[in-house]
PDB file of C-alpha atoms in Angstrom:
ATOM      1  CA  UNK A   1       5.217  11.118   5.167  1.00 89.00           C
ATOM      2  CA  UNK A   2       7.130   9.668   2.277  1.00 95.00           C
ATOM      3  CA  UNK A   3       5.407   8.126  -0.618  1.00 96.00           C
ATOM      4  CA  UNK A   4       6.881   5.251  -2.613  1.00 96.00           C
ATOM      5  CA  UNK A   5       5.169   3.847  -5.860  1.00 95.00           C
ATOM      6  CA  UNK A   6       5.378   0.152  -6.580  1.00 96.00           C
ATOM      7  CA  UNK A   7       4.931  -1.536  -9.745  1.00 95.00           C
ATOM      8  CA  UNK A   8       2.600  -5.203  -8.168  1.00 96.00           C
ATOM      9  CA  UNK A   9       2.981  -6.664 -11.714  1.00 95.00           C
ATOM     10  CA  UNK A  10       2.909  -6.385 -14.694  1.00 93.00           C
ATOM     11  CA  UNK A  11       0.155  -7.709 -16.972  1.00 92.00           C
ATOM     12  CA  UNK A  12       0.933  -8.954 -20.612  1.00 91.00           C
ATOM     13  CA  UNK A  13      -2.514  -9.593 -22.198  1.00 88.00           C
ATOM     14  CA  UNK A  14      -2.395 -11.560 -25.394  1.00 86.00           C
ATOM     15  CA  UNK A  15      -3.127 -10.185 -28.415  1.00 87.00           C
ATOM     16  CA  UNK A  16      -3.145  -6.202 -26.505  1.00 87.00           C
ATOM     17  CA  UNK A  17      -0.585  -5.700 -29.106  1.00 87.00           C
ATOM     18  CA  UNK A  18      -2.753  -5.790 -31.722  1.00 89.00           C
ATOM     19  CA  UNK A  19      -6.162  -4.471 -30.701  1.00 87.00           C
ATOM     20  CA  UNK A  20      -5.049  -2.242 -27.449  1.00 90.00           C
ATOM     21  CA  UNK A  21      -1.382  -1.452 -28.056  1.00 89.00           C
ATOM     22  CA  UNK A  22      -1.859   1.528 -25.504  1.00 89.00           C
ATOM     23  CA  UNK A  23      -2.611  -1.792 -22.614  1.00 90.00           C
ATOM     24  CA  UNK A  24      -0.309  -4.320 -24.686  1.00 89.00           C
ATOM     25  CA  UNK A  25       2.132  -3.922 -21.069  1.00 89.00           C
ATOM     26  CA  UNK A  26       0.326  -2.853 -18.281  1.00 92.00           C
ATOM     27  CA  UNK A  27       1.717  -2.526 -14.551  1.00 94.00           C
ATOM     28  CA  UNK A  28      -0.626  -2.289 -11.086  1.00 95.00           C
ATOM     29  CA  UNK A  29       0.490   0.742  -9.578  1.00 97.00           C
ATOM     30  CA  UNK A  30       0.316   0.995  -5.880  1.00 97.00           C
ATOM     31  CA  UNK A  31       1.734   3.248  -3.188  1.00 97.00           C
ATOM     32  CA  UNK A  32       3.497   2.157  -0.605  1.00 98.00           C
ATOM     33  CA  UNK A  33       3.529   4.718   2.345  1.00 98.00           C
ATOM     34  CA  UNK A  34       5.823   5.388   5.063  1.00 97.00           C
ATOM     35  CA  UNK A  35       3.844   6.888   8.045  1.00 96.00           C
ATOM     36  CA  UNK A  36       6.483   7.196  10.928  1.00 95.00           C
ATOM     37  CA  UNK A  37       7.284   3.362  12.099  1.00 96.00           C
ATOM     38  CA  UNK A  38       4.454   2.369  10.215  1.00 97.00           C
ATOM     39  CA  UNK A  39       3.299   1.492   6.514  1.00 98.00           C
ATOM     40  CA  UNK A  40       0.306   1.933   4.629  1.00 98.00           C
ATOM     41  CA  UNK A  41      -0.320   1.088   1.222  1.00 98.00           C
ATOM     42  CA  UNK A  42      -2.945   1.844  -1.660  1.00 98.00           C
ATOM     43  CA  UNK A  43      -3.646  -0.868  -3.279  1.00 98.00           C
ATOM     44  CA  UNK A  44      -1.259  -4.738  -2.889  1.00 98.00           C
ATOM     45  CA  UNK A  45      -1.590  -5.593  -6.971  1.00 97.00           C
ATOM     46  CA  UNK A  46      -1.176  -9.687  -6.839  1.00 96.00           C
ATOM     47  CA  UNK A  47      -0.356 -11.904  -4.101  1.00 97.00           C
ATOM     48  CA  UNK A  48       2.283 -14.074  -3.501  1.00 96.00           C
ATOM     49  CA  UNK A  49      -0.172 -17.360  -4.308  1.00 95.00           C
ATOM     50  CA  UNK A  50      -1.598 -15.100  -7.273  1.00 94.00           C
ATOM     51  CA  UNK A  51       2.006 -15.491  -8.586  1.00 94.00           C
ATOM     52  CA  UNK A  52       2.589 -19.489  -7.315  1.00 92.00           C
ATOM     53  CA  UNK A  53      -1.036 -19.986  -9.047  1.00 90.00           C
ATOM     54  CA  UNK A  54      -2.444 -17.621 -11.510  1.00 82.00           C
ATOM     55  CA  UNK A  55      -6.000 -20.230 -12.123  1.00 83.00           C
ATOM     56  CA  UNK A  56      -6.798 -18.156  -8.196  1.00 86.00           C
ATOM     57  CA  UNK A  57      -7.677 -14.927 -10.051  1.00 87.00           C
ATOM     58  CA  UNK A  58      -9.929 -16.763 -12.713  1.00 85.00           C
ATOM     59  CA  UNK A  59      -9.638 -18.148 -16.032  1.00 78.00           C
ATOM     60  CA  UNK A  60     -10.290 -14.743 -17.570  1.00 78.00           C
ATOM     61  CA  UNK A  61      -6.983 -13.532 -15.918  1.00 77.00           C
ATOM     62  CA  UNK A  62      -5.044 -16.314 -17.208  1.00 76.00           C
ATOM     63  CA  UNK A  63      -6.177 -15.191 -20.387  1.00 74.00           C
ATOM     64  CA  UNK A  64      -4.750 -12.156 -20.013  1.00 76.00           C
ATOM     65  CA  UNK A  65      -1.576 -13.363 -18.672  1.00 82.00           C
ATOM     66  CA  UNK A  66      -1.242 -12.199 -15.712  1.00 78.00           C
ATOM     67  CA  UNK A  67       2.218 -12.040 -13.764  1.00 85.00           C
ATOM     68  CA  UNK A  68       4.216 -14.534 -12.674  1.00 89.00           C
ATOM     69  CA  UNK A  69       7.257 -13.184 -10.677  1.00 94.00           C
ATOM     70  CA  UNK A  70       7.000 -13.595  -7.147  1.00 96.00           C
ATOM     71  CA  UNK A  71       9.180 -10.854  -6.372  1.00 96.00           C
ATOM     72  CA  UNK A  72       6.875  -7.939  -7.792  1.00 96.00           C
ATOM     73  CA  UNK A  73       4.725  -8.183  -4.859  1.00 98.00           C
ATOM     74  CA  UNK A  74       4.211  -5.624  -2.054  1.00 98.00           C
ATOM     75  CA  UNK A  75       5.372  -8.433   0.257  1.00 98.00           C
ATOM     76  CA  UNK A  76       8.750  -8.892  -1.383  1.00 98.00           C
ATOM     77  CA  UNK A  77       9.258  -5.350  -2.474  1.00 97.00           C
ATOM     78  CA  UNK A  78       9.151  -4.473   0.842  1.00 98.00           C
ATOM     79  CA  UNK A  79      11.115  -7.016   2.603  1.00 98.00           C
ATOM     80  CA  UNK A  80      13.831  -5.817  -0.061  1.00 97.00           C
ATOM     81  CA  UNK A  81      13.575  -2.073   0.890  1.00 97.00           C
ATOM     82  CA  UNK A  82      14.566  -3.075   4.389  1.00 97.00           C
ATOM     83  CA  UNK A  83      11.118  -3.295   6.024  1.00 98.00           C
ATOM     84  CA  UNK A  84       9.019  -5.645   7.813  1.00 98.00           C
ATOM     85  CA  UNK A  85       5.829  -6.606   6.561  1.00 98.00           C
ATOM     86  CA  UNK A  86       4.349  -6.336  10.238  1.00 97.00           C
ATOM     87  CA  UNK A  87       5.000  -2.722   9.378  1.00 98.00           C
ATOM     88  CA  UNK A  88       2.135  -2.510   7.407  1.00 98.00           C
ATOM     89  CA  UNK A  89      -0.602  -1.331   9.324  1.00 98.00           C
ATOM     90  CA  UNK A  90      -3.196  -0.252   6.846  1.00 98.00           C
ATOM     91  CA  UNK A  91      -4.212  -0.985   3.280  1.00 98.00           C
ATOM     92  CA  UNK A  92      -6.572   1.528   1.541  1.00 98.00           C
ATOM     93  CA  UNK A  93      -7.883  -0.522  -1.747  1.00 98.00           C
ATOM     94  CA  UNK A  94      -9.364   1.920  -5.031  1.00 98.00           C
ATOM     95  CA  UNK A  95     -11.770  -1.281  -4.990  1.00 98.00           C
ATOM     96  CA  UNK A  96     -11.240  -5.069  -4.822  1.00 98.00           C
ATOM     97  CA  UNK A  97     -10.765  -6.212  -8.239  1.00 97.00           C
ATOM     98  CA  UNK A  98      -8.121  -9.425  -8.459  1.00 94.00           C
ATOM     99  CA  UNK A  99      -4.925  -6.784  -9.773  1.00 95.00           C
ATOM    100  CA  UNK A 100      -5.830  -4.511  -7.022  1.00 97.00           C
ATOM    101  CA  UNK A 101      -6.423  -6.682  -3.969  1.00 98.00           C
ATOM    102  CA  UNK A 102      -4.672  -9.862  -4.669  1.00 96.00           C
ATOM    103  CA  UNK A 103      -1.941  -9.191  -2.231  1.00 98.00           C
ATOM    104  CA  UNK A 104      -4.508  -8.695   0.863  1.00 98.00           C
ATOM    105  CA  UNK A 105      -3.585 -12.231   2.318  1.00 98.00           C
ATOM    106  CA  UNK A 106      -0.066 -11.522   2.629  1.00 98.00           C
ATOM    107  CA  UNK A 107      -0.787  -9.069   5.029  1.00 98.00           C
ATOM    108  CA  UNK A 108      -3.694 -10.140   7.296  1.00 97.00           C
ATOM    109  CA  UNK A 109      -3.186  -8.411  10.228  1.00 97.00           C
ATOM    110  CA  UNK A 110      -3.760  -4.989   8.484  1.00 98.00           C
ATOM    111  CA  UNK A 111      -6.725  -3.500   8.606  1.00 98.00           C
ATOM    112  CA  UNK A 112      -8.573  -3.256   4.826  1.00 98.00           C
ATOM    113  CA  UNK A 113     -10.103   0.408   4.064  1.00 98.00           C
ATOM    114  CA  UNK A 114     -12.458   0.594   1.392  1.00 98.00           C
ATOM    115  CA  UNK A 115     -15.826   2.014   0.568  1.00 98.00           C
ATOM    116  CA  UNK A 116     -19.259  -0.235   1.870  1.00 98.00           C
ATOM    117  CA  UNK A 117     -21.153  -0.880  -1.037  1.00 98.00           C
ATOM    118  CA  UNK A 118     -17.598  -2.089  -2.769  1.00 98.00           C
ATOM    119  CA  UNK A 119     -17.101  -4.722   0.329  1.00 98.00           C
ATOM    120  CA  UNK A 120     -20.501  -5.790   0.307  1.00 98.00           C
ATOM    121  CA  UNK A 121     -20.309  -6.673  -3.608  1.00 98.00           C
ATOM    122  CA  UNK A 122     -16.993  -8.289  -3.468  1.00 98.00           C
ATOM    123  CA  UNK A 123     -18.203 -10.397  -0.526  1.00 97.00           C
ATOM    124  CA  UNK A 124     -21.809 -11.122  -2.560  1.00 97.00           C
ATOM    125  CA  UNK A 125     -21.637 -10.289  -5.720  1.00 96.00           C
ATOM    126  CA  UNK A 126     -24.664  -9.155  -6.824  1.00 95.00           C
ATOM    127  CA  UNK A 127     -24.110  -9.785 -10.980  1.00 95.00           C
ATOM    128  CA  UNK A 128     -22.579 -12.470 -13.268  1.00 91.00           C
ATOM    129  CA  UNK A 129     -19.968  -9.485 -13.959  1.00 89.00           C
ATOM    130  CA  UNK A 130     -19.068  -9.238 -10.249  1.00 93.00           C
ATOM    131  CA  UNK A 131     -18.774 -12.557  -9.381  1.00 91.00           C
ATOM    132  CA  UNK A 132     -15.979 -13.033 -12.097  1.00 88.00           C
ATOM    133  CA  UNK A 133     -14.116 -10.014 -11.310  1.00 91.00           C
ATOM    134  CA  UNK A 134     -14.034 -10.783  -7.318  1.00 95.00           C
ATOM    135  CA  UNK A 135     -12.183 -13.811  -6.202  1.00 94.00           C
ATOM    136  CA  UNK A 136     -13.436 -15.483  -3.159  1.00 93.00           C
ATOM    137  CA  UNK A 137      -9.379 -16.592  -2.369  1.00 93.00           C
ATOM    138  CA  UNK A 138      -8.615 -12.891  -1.990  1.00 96.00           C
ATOM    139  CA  UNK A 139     -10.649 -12.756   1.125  1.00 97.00           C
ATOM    140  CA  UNK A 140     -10.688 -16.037   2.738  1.00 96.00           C
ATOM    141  CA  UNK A 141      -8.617 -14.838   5.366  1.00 96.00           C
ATOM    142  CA  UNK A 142     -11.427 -12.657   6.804  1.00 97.00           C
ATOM    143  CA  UNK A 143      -9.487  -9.419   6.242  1.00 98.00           C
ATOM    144  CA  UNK A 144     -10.162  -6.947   9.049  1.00 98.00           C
ATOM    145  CA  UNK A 145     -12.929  -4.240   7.037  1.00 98.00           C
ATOM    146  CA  UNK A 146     -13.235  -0.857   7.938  1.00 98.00           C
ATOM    147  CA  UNK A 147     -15.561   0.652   5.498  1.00 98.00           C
ATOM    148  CA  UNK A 148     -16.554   4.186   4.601  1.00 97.00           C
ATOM    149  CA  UNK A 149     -19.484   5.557   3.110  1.00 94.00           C
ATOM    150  CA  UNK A 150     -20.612   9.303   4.975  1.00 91.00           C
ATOM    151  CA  UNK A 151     -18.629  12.115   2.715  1.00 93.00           C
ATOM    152  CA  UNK A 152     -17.729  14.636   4.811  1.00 93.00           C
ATOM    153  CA  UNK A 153     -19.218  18.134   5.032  1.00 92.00           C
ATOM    154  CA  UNK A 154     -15.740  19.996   3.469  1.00 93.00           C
ATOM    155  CA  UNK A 155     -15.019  19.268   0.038  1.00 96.00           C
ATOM    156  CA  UNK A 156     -11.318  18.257  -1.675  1.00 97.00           C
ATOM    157  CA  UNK A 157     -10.800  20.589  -4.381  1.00 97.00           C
ATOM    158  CA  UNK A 158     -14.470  20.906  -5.310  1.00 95.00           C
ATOM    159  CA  UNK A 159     -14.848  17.041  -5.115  1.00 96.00           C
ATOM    160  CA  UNK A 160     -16.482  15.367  -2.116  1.00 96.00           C
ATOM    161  CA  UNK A 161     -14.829  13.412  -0.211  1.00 97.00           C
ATOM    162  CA  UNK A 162     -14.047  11.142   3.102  1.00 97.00           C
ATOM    163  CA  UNK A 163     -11.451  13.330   5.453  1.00 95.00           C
ATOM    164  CA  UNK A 164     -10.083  12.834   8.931  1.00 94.00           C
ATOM    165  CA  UNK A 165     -10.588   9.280   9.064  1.00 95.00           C
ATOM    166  CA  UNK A 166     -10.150   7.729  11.998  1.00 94.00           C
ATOM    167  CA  UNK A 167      -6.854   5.706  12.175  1.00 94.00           C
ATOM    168  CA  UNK A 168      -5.393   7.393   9.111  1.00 97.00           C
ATOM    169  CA  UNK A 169      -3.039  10.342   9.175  1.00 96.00           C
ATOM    170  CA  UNK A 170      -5.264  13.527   8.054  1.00 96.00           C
ATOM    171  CA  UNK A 171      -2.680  13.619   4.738  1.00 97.00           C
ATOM    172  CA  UNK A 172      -4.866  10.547   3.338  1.00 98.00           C
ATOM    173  CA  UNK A 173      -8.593  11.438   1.742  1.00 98.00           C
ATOM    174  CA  UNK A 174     -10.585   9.199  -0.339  1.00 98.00           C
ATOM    175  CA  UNK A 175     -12.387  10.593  -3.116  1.00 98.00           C
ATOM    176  CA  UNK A 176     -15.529   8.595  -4.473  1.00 98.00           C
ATOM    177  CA  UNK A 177     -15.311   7.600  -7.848  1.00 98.00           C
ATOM    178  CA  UNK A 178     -17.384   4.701  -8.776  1.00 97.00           C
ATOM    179  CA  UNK A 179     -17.993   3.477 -11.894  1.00 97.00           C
ATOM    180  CA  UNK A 180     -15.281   1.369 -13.066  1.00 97.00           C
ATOM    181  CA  UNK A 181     -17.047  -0.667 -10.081  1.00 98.00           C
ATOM    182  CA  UNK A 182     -19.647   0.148  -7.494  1.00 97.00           C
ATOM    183  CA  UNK A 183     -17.704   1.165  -4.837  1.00 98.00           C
ATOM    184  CA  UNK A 184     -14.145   2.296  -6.764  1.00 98.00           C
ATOM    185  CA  UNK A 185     -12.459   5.485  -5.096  1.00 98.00           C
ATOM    186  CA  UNK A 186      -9.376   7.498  -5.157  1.00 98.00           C
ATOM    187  CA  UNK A 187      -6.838   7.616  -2.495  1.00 98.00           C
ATOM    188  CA  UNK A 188      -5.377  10.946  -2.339  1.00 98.00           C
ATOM    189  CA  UNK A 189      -1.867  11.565  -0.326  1.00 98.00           C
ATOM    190  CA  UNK A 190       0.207  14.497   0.703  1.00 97.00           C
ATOM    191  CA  UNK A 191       3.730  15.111   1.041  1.00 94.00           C
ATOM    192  CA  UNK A 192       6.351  17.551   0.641  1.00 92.00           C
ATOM    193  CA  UNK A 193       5.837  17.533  -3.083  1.00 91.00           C
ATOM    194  CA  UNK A 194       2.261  17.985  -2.854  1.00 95.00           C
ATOM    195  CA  UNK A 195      -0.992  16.210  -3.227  1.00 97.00           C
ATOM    196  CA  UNK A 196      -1.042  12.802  -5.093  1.00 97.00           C
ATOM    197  CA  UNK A 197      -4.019  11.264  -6.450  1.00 98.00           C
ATOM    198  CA  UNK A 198      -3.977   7.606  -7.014  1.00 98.00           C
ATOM    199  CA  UNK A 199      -7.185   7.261  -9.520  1.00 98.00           C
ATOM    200  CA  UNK A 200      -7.247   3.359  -9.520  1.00 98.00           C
ATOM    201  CA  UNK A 201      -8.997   2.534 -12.865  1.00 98.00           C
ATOM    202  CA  UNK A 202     -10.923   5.634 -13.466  1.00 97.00           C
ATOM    203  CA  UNK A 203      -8.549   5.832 -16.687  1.00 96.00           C
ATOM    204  CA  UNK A 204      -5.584   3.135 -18.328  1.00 95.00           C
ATOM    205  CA  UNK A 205      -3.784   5.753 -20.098  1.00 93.00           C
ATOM    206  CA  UNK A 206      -2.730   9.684 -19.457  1.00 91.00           C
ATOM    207  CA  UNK A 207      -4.025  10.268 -23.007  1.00 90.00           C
ATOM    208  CA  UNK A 208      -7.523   9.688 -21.866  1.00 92.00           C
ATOM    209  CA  UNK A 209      -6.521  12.883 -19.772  1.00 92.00           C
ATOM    210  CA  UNK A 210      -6.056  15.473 -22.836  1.00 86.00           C
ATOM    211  CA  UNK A 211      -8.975  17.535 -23.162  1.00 76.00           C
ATOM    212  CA  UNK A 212     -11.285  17.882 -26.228  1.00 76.00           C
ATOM    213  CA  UNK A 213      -9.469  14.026 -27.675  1.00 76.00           C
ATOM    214  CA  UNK A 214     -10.555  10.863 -27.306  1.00 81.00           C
ATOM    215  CA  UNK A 215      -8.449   7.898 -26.081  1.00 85.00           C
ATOM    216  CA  UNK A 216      -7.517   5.385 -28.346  1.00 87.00           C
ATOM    217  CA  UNK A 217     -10.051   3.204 -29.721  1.00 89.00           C
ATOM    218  CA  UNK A 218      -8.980  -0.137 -28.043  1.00 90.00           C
ATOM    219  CA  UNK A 219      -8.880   1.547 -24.213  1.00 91.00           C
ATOM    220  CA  UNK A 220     -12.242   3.101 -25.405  1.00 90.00           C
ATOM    221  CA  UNK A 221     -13.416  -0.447 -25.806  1.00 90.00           C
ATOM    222  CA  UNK A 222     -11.840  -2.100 -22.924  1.00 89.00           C
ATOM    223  CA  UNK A 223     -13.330   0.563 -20.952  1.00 88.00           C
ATOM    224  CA  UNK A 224     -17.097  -0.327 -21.985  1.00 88.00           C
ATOM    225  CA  UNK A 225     -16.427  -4.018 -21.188  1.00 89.00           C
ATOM    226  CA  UNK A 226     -14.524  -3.103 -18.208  1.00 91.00           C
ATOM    227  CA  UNK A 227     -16.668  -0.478 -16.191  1.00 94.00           C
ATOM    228  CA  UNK A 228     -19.554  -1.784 -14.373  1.00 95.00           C
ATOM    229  CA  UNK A 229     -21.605   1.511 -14.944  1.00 96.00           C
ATOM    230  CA  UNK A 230     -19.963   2.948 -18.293  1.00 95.00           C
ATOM    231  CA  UNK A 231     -21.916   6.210 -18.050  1.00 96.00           C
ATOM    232  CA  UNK A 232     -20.747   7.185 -14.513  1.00 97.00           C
ATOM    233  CA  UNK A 233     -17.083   6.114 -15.285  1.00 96.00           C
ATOM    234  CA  UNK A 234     -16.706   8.633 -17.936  1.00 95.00           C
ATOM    235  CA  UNK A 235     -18.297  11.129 -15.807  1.00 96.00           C
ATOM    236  CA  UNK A 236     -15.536  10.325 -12.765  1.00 96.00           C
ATOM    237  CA  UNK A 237     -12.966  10.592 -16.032  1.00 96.00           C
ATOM    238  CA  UNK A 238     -14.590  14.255 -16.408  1.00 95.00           C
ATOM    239  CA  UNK A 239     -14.297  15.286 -13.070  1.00 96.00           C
ATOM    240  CA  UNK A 240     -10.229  14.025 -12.736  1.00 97.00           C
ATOM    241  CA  UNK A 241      -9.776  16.295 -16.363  1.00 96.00           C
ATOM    242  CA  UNK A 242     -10.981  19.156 -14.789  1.00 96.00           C
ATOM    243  CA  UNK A 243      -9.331  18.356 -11.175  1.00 97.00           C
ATOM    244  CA  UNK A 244      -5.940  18.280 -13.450  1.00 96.00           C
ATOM    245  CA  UNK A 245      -6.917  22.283 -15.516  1.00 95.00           C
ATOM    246  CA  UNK A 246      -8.128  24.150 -12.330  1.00 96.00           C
ATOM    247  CA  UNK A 247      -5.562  22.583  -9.825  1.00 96.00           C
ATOM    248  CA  UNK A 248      -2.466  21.026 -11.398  1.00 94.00           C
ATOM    249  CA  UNK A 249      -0.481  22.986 -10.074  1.00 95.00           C
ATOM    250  CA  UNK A 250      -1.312  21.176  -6.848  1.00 96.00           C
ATOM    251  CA  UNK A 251      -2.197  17.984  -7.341  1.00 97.00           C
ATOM    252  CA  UNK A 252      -0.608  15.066  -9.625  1.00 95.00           C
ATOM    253  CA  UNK A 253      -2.734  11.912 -10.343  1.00 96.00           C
ATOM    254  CA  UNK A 254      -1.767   8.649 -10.880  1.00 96.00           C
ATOM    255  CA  UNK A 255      -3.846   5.504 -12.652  1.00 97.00           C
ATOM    256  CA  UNK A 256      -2.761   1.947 -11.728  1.00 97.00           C
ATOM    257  CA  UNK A 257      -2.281   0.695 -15.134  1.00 95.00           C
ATOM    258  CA  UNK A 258      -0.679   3.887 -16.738  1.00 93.00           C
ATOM    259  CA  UNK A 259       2.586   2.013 -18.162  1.00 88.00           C
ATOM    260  CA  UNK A 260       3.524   6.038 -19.779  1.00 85.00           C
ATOM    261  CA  UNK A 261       3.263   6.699 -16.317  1.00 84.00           C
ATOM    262  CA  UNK A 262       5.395   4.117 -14.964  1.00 85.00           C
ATOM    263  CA  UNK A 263       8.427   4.726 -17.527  1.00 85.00           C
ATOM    264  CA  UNK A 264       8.092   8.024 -16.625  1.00 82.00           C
ATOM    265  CA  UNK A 265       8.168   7.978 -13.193  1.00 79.00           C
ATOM    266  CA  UNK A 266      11.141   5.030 -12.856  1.00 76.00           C
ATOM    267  CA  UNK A 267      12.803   6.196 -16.812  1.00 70.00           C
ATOM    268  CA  UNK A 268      12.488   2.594 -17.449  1.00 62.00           C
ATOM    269  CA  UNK A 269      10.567   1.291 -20.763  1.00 62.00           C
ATOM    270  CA  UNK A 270       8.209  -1.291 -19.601  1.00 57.00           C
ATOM    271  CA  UNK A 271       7.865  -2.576 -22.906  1.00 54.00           C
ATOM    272  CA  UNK A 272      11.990  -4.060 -22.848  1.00 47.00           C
TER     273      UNK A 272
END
């Protein structure tokens, strides 16, 4: 298995600059996986329409000024590394927020992994909150479900977890972590380098990962108005600090909105 990470666009929210420098440029980080002949990815970030019409993710997102450029979707990044888009096979979603499922449509043959309760609130949202932060556009297509709930009886490094899932190599686990939303996970992959855990939105920024400090003030508040259960969040945020002391030396994580992150991983400043 090879892993590739794909920056899905890149989100300039006005005025970040000023109250949340930390999110001022933020990317949607998604893998893109290379399973034999076949692809699978975590996460699509926006869509090709998304792109051709931001008012589809909600006036909130325009607002926050979401991307524009068609080719920083999954489709067009991988038509550009040489694949076919047939190729993709599987998507495993962190949960179904706009930035993180946008690009489901432009793949709708692939079957759509992602935890019950999350599907079943996206498809009816139960809240005011919900039913801005799903958009109905992003599923229109009837994607093809297969949801998870059961956590198997072995653990993943001391965390429970959903293992040998049917249709997915064993190397894949998802890793419950709701909070930012009901039904938000982590996808965790292995390859030769080692484990990988994509966190989704459990946290924006690696500083929220240094023990004993606090994370900036403005990703502190964008974190209360952005979880739907604050209190749970911060305890998945907990859990992913202490994943990182007792086991770094096996497993890496990765957040989808991490732009320190990104510049690392690519040596590119974001911000230019």
């Amino acid at each position: 298995m090879r892993i590739h990470i794909l920056n899905c666009g890149t989100i300039r929210p006005r005025g970040a600059r000023i109250f949340v420098p930390d999110m001022s440029v933020t990317p949607c980080l998604c893998l893109l996986i290379e399973d034999g002949d076949r692809l699978l990815l975590v996460d699509t970030g926006f869509g090709m329409m998304d792109m051709e019409d931001p008012y589809r993710t909600g006036y909130s997102n325009v607002l926050l000024n979401h991307p524009r450029d068609k080719e920083q979707t999954a489709l067009r990044q991988i038509k550009v590394m040489g694949f076919n888009p047939s190729q993709v096979t599987d998507i495993i979603c962190t949960h179904l927020d706009r930035d993180h499922a946008g690009g489901l449509p432009d793949f709708p043959k692939a079957k759509v992994h992602v935890m019950r309760i999350e599907r079943d609130s996206a498809l009816d949202p139960p809240t005011l909150k919900e039913r801005e932060r799903y958009r109905k556009y992003h599923f229109s297509h009837k994607p093809k479900w297969v949801t998870h709930e059961a956590t198997s009886s072995q653990d993943w490094f001391g965390m429970e977890c959903i293992k040998e899932i049917d249709g997915l190599p064993p190397e894949i686990v998802l890793i419950p972590l709701p909070g930012h939303t009901r039904g938000h996970c982590g996808v965790a992959v292995k390859d030769a380098k080692g484990w990988l855990l994509h966190c989704g939105d459990a946290y924006y920024t690696s500083k929220e990962l240094a023990e004993g400090k606090k994370a900036p003030l403005g990703v502190r508040c964008f974190r209360s108005i952005a979880h739907i259960n604050h209190a749970a969040a911060m305890f998945q945020l907990d859990r992913i600090r202490t994943l990182l002391r007792e086991q770094g030396d096996q497993v890496a994580t990765i957040a989808s909105h991490d732009w320190t992150e990104y510049s690392r991983r690519f040596s590119e400043n974001i911000n230019s």
